[in-house]
């Protein structure tokens, strides 16, 4: 994908018509973003997993300030992703704003303020370059509807979209959504991802049920 996983999750979590976060994701999106950022760090070999615990492999900066902040917060690892996310979440209260800032800098989102006289009273995020989000949607639909083999990144993204309860934002028809829920569940134990990542995703699925 041309986007980071966290950027992709943030785009799907935004209501394209209302220009704000989907209500379904309000209670889970912060944990979703932090989880997917740690999983993204695993894809670029900064961290790994062993017995559902984070193993720090490389603390070199990635050039992405949000990823780097999360890598720093992970510290020496040693705990599961779910426990780590629960621990660091209070210090990442601005994680949504940080992701939106990255998307604005890349020209993908545009933020517009509604003002009463000169005082900003609300903001909306308009998708200034929808092609990026459309690519994500098309890829996810190809996996569900056409049986296309997903990359590890797509497995992680679909799992986190499911955890944040926004699968229906991508799969809006009832039959499509039923298929998508099944595929998202089956992918957790598929050979598209390694065994250690499977353990992490299964544990995260349980974690999000408690939010």
mmCIF file of C-alpha atoms in Angstrom:
data_model
loop_
_atom_site.group_PDB
_atom_site.id
_atom_site.type_symbol
_atom_site.label_atom_id
_atom_site.label_comp_id
_atom_site.label_asym_id
_atom_site.label_seq_id
_atom_site.Cartn_x
_atom_site.Cartn_y
_atom_site.Cartn_z
ATOM 1 C CA UNK A 1 0.000 0.000 0.000
ATOM 2 C CA UNK A 2 1.048 3.578 -0.575
ATOM 3 C CA UNK A 3 -0.208 4.450 2.910
ATOM 4 C CA UNK A 4 0.979 3.307 6.287
ATOM 5 C CA UNK A 5 -1.377 0.884 8.011
ATOM 6 C CA UNK A 6 -2.318 3.467 10.625
ATOM 7 C CA UNK A 7 -3.104 6.040 7.935
ATOM 8 C CA UNK A 8 -5.285 3.483 6.174
ATOM 9 C CA UNK A 9 -7.170 2.672 9.368
ATOM 10 C CA UNK A 10 -7.703 6.366 10.097
ATOM 11 C CA UNK A 11 -9.128 6.997 6.626
ATOM 12 C CA UNK A 12 -11.600 4.132 6.906
ATOM 13 C CA UNK A 13 -12.612 5.337 10.389
ATOM 14 C CA UNK A 14 -13.593 8.771 9.058
ATOM 15 C CA UNK A 15 -17.136 9.284 7.791
ATOM 16 C CA UNK A 16 -16.685 10.629 4.259
ATOM 17 C CA UNK A 17 -20.011 12.480 4.318
ATOM 18 C CA UNK A 18 -19.837 13.948 7.811
ATOM 19 C CA UNK A 19 -16.071 14.575 7.803
ATOM 20 C CA UNK A 20 -15.611 13.237 11.323
ATOM 21 C CA UNK A 21 -14.879 10.016 13.144
ATOM 22 C CA UNK A 22 -17.478 7.274 12.753
ATOM 23 C CA UNK A 23 -19.437 6.843 15.980
ATOM 24 C CA UNK A 24 -18.814 3.068 15.871
ATOM 25 C CA UNK A 25 -15.078 3.677 16.275
ATOM 26 C CA UNK A 26 -15.180 6.302 19.021
ATOM 27 C CA UNK A 27 -14.313 3.940 21.869
ATOM 28 C CA UNK A 28 -11.771 1.819 20.023
ATOM 29 C CA UNK A 29 -9.890 3.926 17.501
ATOM 30 C CA UNK A 30 -7.092 5.065 19.843
ATOM 31 C CA UNK A 31 -6.301 1.474 20.807
ATOM 32 C CA UNK A 32 -6.729 0.482 17.154
ATOM 33 C CA UNK A 33 -4.190 3.027 15.950
ATOM 34 C CA UNK A 34 -1.653 2.162 18.645
ATOM 35 C CA UNK A 35 -2.049 -1.577 17.998
ATOM 36 C CA UNK A 36 -1.646 -1.220 14.254
ATOM 37 C CA UNK A 37 1.380 1.054 14.705
ATOM 38 C CA UNK A 38 3.102 -1.639 16.785
ATOM 39 C CA UNK A 39 2.164 -4.253 14.188
ATOM 40 C CA UNK A 40 3.563 -1.970 11.495
ATOM 41 C CA UNK A 41 6.807 -1.733 13.459
ATOM 42 C CA UNK A 42 6.948 -5.521 13.262
ATOM 43 C CA UNK A 43 6.574 -5.434 9.473
ATOM 44 C CA UNK A 44 9.595 -3.132 9.171
ATOM 45 C CA UNK A 45 11.606 -5.264 11.631
ATOM 46 C CA UNK A 46 11.833 -2.757 14.458
ATOM 47 C CA UNK A 47 10.044 -5.175 16.775
ATOM 48 C CA UNK A 48 9.147 -8.842 16.684
ATOM 49 C CA UNK A 49 6.909 -11.145 18.682
ATOM 50 C CA UNK A 50 7.745 -14.186 20.777
ATOM 51 C CA UNK A 51 5.030 -16.010 22.692
ATOM 52 C CA UNK A 52 2.686 -13.032 22.231
ATOM 53 C CA UNK A 53 5.244 -10.665 23.751
ATOM 54 C CA UNK A 54 6.993 -7.762 22.040
ATOM 55 C CA UNK A 55 10.696 -8.174 21.341
ATOM 56 C CA UNK A 56 12.502 -4.943 20.410
ATOM 57 C CA UNK A 57 14.964 -5.563 17.580
ATOM 58 C CA UNK A 58 16.010 -2.144 16.314
ATOM 59 C CA UNK A 59 15.422 1.296 17.821
ATOM 60 C CA UNK A 60 16.587 3.202 14.735
ATOM 61 C CA UNK A 61 14.177 5.965 13.737
ATOM 62 C CA UNK A 62 11.794 5.291 10.849
ATOM 63 C CA UNK A 63 11.341 8.873 9.670
ATOM 64 C CA UNK A 64 7.680 8.721 10.673
ATOM 65 C CA UNK A 65 7.314 10.697 13.899
ATOM 66 C CA UNK A 66 4.216 8.810 15.058
ATOM 67 C CA UNK A 67 5.838 5.409 14.517
ATOM 68 C CA UNK A 68 8.991 6.622 16.236
ATOM 69 C CA UNK A 69 7.043 7.887 19.256
ATOM 70 C CA UNK A 70 5.305 4.534 19.607
ATOM 71 C CA UNK A 71 8.598 2.657 19.230
ATOM 72 C CA UNK A 72 10.046 4.791 22.014
ATOM 73 C CA UNK A 73 6.984 4.189 24.203
ATOM 74 C CA UNK A 74 7.267 0.424 23.736
ATOM 75 C CA UNK A 75 10.577 0.678 25.594
ATOM 76 C CA UNK A 76 12.226 -2.676 26.131
ATOM 77 C CA UNK A 77 9.157 -4.689 25.169
ATOM 78 C CA UNK A 78 8.459 -7.865 27.106
ATOM 79 C CA UNK A 79 4.678 -7.530 27.253
ATOM 80 C CA UNK A 80 1.868 -8.370 24.841
ATOM 81 C CA UNK A 81 0.699 -5.774 22.332
ATOM 82 C CA UNK A 82 -2.672 -5.524 24.100
ATOM 83 C CA UNK A 83 -1.095 -4.857 27.521
ATOM 84 C CA UNK A 84 1.387 -2.421 25.995
ATOM 85 C CA UNK A 85 -1.385 -0.494 24.242
ATOM 86 C CA UNK A 86 -3.438 -0.294 27.423
ATOM 87 C CA UNK A 87 -0.363 1.022 29.263
ATOM 88 C CA UNK A 88 0.739 3.661 26.749
ATOM 89 C CA UNK A 89 -2.693 4.867 25.561
ATOM 90 C CA UNK A 90 -3.025 7.586 28.246
ATOM 91 C CA UNK A 91 0.127 9.269 26.925
ATOM 92 C CA UNK A 92 -1.159 9.202 23.338
ATOM 93 C CA UNK A 93 -4.361 11.203 23.745
ATOM 94 C CA UNK A 94 -3.569 13.102 20.534
ATOM 95 C CA UNK A 95 -2.962 9.992 18.400
ATOM 96 C CA UNK A 96 -5.962 10.736 16.152
ATOM 97 C CA UNK A 97 -4.829 14.325 15.618
ATOM 98 C CA UNK A 98 -1.287 13.119 14.901
ATOM 99 C CA UNK A 99 -2.552 10.741 12.197
ATOM 100 C CA UNK A 100 -4.771 13.404 10.689
ATOM 101 C CA UNK A 101 -1.820 15.805 10.626
ATOM 102 C CA UNK A 102 0.232 13.249 8.660
ATOM 103 C CA UNK A 103 -2.615 12.759 6.176
ATOM 104 C CA UNK A 104 -3.018 16.524 5.765
ATOM 105 C CA UNK A 105 0.721 16.941 5.182
ATOM 106 C CA UNK A 106 0.519 14.328 2.422
ATOM 107 C CA UNK A 107 -2.377 16.135 0.766
ATOM 108 C CA UNK A 108 -4.815 13.270 1.380
ATOM 109 C CA UNK A 109 -7.042 15.031 3.907
ATOM 110 C CA UNK A 110 -8.092 18.652 4.099
ATOM 111 C CA UNK A 111 -9.305 20.120 7.389
ATOM 112 C CA UNK A 112 -11.999 22.786 7.261
ATOM 113 C CA UNK A 113 -13.128 24.759 10.295
ATOM 114 C CA UNK A 114 -16.667 25.992 10.872
ATOM 115 C CA UNK A 115 -16.580 29.316 12.689
ATOM 116 C CA UNK A 116 -19.093 31.303 14.673
ATOM 117 C CA UNK A 117 -17.961 34.863 14.130
ATOM 118 C CA UNK A 118 -14.194 34.291 14.453
ATOM 119 C CA UNK A 119 -14.296 31.367 16.881
ATOM 120 C CA UNK A 120 -13.799 27.818 15.447
ATOM 121 C CA UNK A 121 -16.687 25.652 16.675
ATOM 122 C CA UNK A 122 -16.092 22.463 14.712
ATOM 123 C CA UNK A 123 -13.789 20.836 12.195
ATOM 124 C CA UNK A 124 -14.418 18.420 9.371
ATOM 125 C CA UNK A 125 -11.920 16.265 7.525
ATOM 126 C CA UNK A 126 -12.535 16.207 3.788
ATOM 127 C CA UNK A 127 -10.888 13.539 1.681
ATOM 128 C CA UNK A 128 -8.928 15.650 -0.788
ATOM 129 C CA UNK A 129 -7.413 12.647 -2.580
ATOM 130 C CA UNK A 130 -9.827 9.717 -2.370
ATOM 131 C CA UNK A 131 -7.717 7.458 -4.595
ATOM 132 C CA UNK A 132 -5.692 6.283 -1.590
ATOM 133 C CA UNK A 133 -8.753 5.180 0.374
ATOM 134 C CA UNK A 134 -10.320 3.675 -2.746
ATOM 135 C CA UNK A 135 -7.255 1.475 -3.231
ATOM 136 C CA UNK A 136 -7.645 0.129 0.305
ATOM 137 C CA UNK A 137 -11.348 -0.554 -0.199
ATOM 138 C CA UNK A 138 -10.748 -2.275 -3.537
ATOM 139 C CA UNK A 139 -8.030 -4.485 -2.047
ATOM 140 C CA UNK A 140 -10.159 -5.524 0.922
ATOM 141 C CA UNK A 141 -13.089 -6.326 -1.353
ATOM 142 C CA UNK A 142 -10.862 -8.390 -3.641
ATOM 143 C CA UNK A 143 -9.802 -10.478 -0.643
ATOM 144 C CA UNK A 144 -13.382 -11.052 0.517
ATOM 145 C CA UNK A 145 -15.255 -11.280 -2.767
ATOM 146 C CA UNK A 146 -12.661 -12.770 -5.104
ATOM 147 C CA UNK A 147 -10.557 -14.802 -2.690
ATOM 148 C CA UNK A 148 -7.403 -12.832 -3.480
ATOM 149 C CA UNK A 149 -4.525 -13.870 -1.199
ATOM 150 C CA UNK A 150 -3.806 -10.988 1.167
ATOM 151 C CA UNK A 151 -0.423 -9.653 2.187
ATOM 152 C CA UNK A 152 0.423 -9.640 5.921
ATOM 153 C CA UNK A 153 -0.259 -5.882 5.915
ATOM 154 C CA UNK A 154 -3.784 -6.396 4.568
ATOM 155 C CA UNK A 155 -4.488 -9.149 7.118
ATOM 156 C CA UNK A 156 -3.437 -6.784 9.912
ATOM 157 C CA UNK A 157 -5.463 -3.884 8.514
ATOM 158 C CA UNK A 158 -8.609 -5.959 8.017
ATOM 159 C CA UNK A 159 -8.310 -7.434 11.499
ATOM 160 C CA UNK A 160 -8.001 -3.981 13.036
ATOM 161 C CA UNK A 161 -10.910 -2.577 10.990
ATOM 162 C CA UNK A 162 -12.951 -5.484 12.332
ATOM 163 C CA UNK A 163 -11.767 -4.860 15.905
ATOM 164 C CA UNK A 164 -12.788 -1.199 15.636
ATOM 165 C CA UNK A 165 -16.264 -2.301 14.462
ATOM 166 C CA UNK A 166 -16.105 -0.465 11.151
ATOM 167 C CA UNK A 167 -16.119 -3.353 8.660
ATOM 168 C CA UNK A 168 -19.550 -2.215 7.535
ATOM 169 C CA UNK A 169 -18.002 1.073 6.426
ATOM 170 C CA UNK A 170 -16.269 -0.934 3.686
ATOM 171 C CA UNK A 171 -18.812 -3.722 3.215
ATOM 172 C CA UNK A 172 -22.170 -1.971 3.269
ATOM 173 C CA UNK A 173 -24.372 -4.682 1.770
ATOM 174 C CA UNK A 174 -25.656 -7.199 4.319
ATOM 175 C CA UNK A 175 -24.378 -10.274 2.457
ATOM 176 C CA UNK A 176 -21.003 -8.614 1.840
ATOM 177 C CA UNK A 177 -20.658 -7.812 5.526
ATOM 178 C CA UNK A 178 -21.476 -11.388 6.553
ATOM 179 C CA UNK A 179 -18.746 -12.651 4.220
ATOM 180 C CA UNK A 180 -16.291 -9.997 5.434
ATOM 181 C CA UNK A 181 -16.811 -10.887 9.101
ATOM 182 C CA UNK A 182 -16.101 -14.555 8.320
ATOM 183 C CA UNK A 183 -13.015 -13.768 6.245
ATOM 184 C CA UNK A 184 -11.635 -11.413 8.906
ATOM 185 C CA UNK A 185 -12.003 -14.189 11.475
ATOM 186 C CA UNK A 186 -10.485 -16.878 9.228
ATOM 187 C CA UNK A 187 -7.493 -14.695 8.321
ATOM 188 C CA UNK A 188 -6.390 -14.646 11.967
ATOM 189 C CA UNK A 189 -5.199 -18.227 11.618
ATOM 190 C CA UNK A 190 -4.337 -18.260 7.905
ATOM 191 C CA UNK A 191 -0.898 -18.889 6.446
ATOM 192 C CA UNK A 192 -0.892 -15.309 5.138
ATOM 193 C CA UNK A 193 0.754 -14.333 8.437
ATOM 194 C CA UNK A 194 3.329 -16.060 10.610
ATOM 195 C CA UNK A 195 2.387 -17.942 13.764
ATOM 196 C CA UNK A 196 3.625 -15.287 16.185
ATOM 197 C CA UNK A 197 1.595 -12.553 14.482
ATOM 198 C CA UNK A 198 -1.429 -14.863 14.572
ATOM 199 C CA UNK A 199 -1.120 -15.038 18.377
ATOM 200 C CA UNK A 200 -0.942 -11.252 18.596
ATOM 201 C CA UNK A 201 -4.006 -10.715 16.406
ATOM 202 C CA UNK A 202 -6.072 -13.304 18.283
ATOM 203 C CA UNK A 203 -5.126 -11.684 21.595
ATOM 204 C CA UNK A 204 -5.993 -8.223 20.249
ATOM 205 C CA UNK A 205 -9.394 -9.447 19.076
ATOM 206 C CA UNK A 206 -10.153 -10.458 22.664
ATOM 207 C CA UNK A 207 -8.754 -7.149 23.964
ATOM 208 C CA UNK A 208 -11.080 -5.061 21.803
ATOM 209 C CA UNK A 209 -14.116 -6.956 23.091
ATOM 210 C CA UNK A 210 -13.412 -5.398 26.503
ATOM 211 C CA UNK A 211 -13.388 -1.772 25.302
#
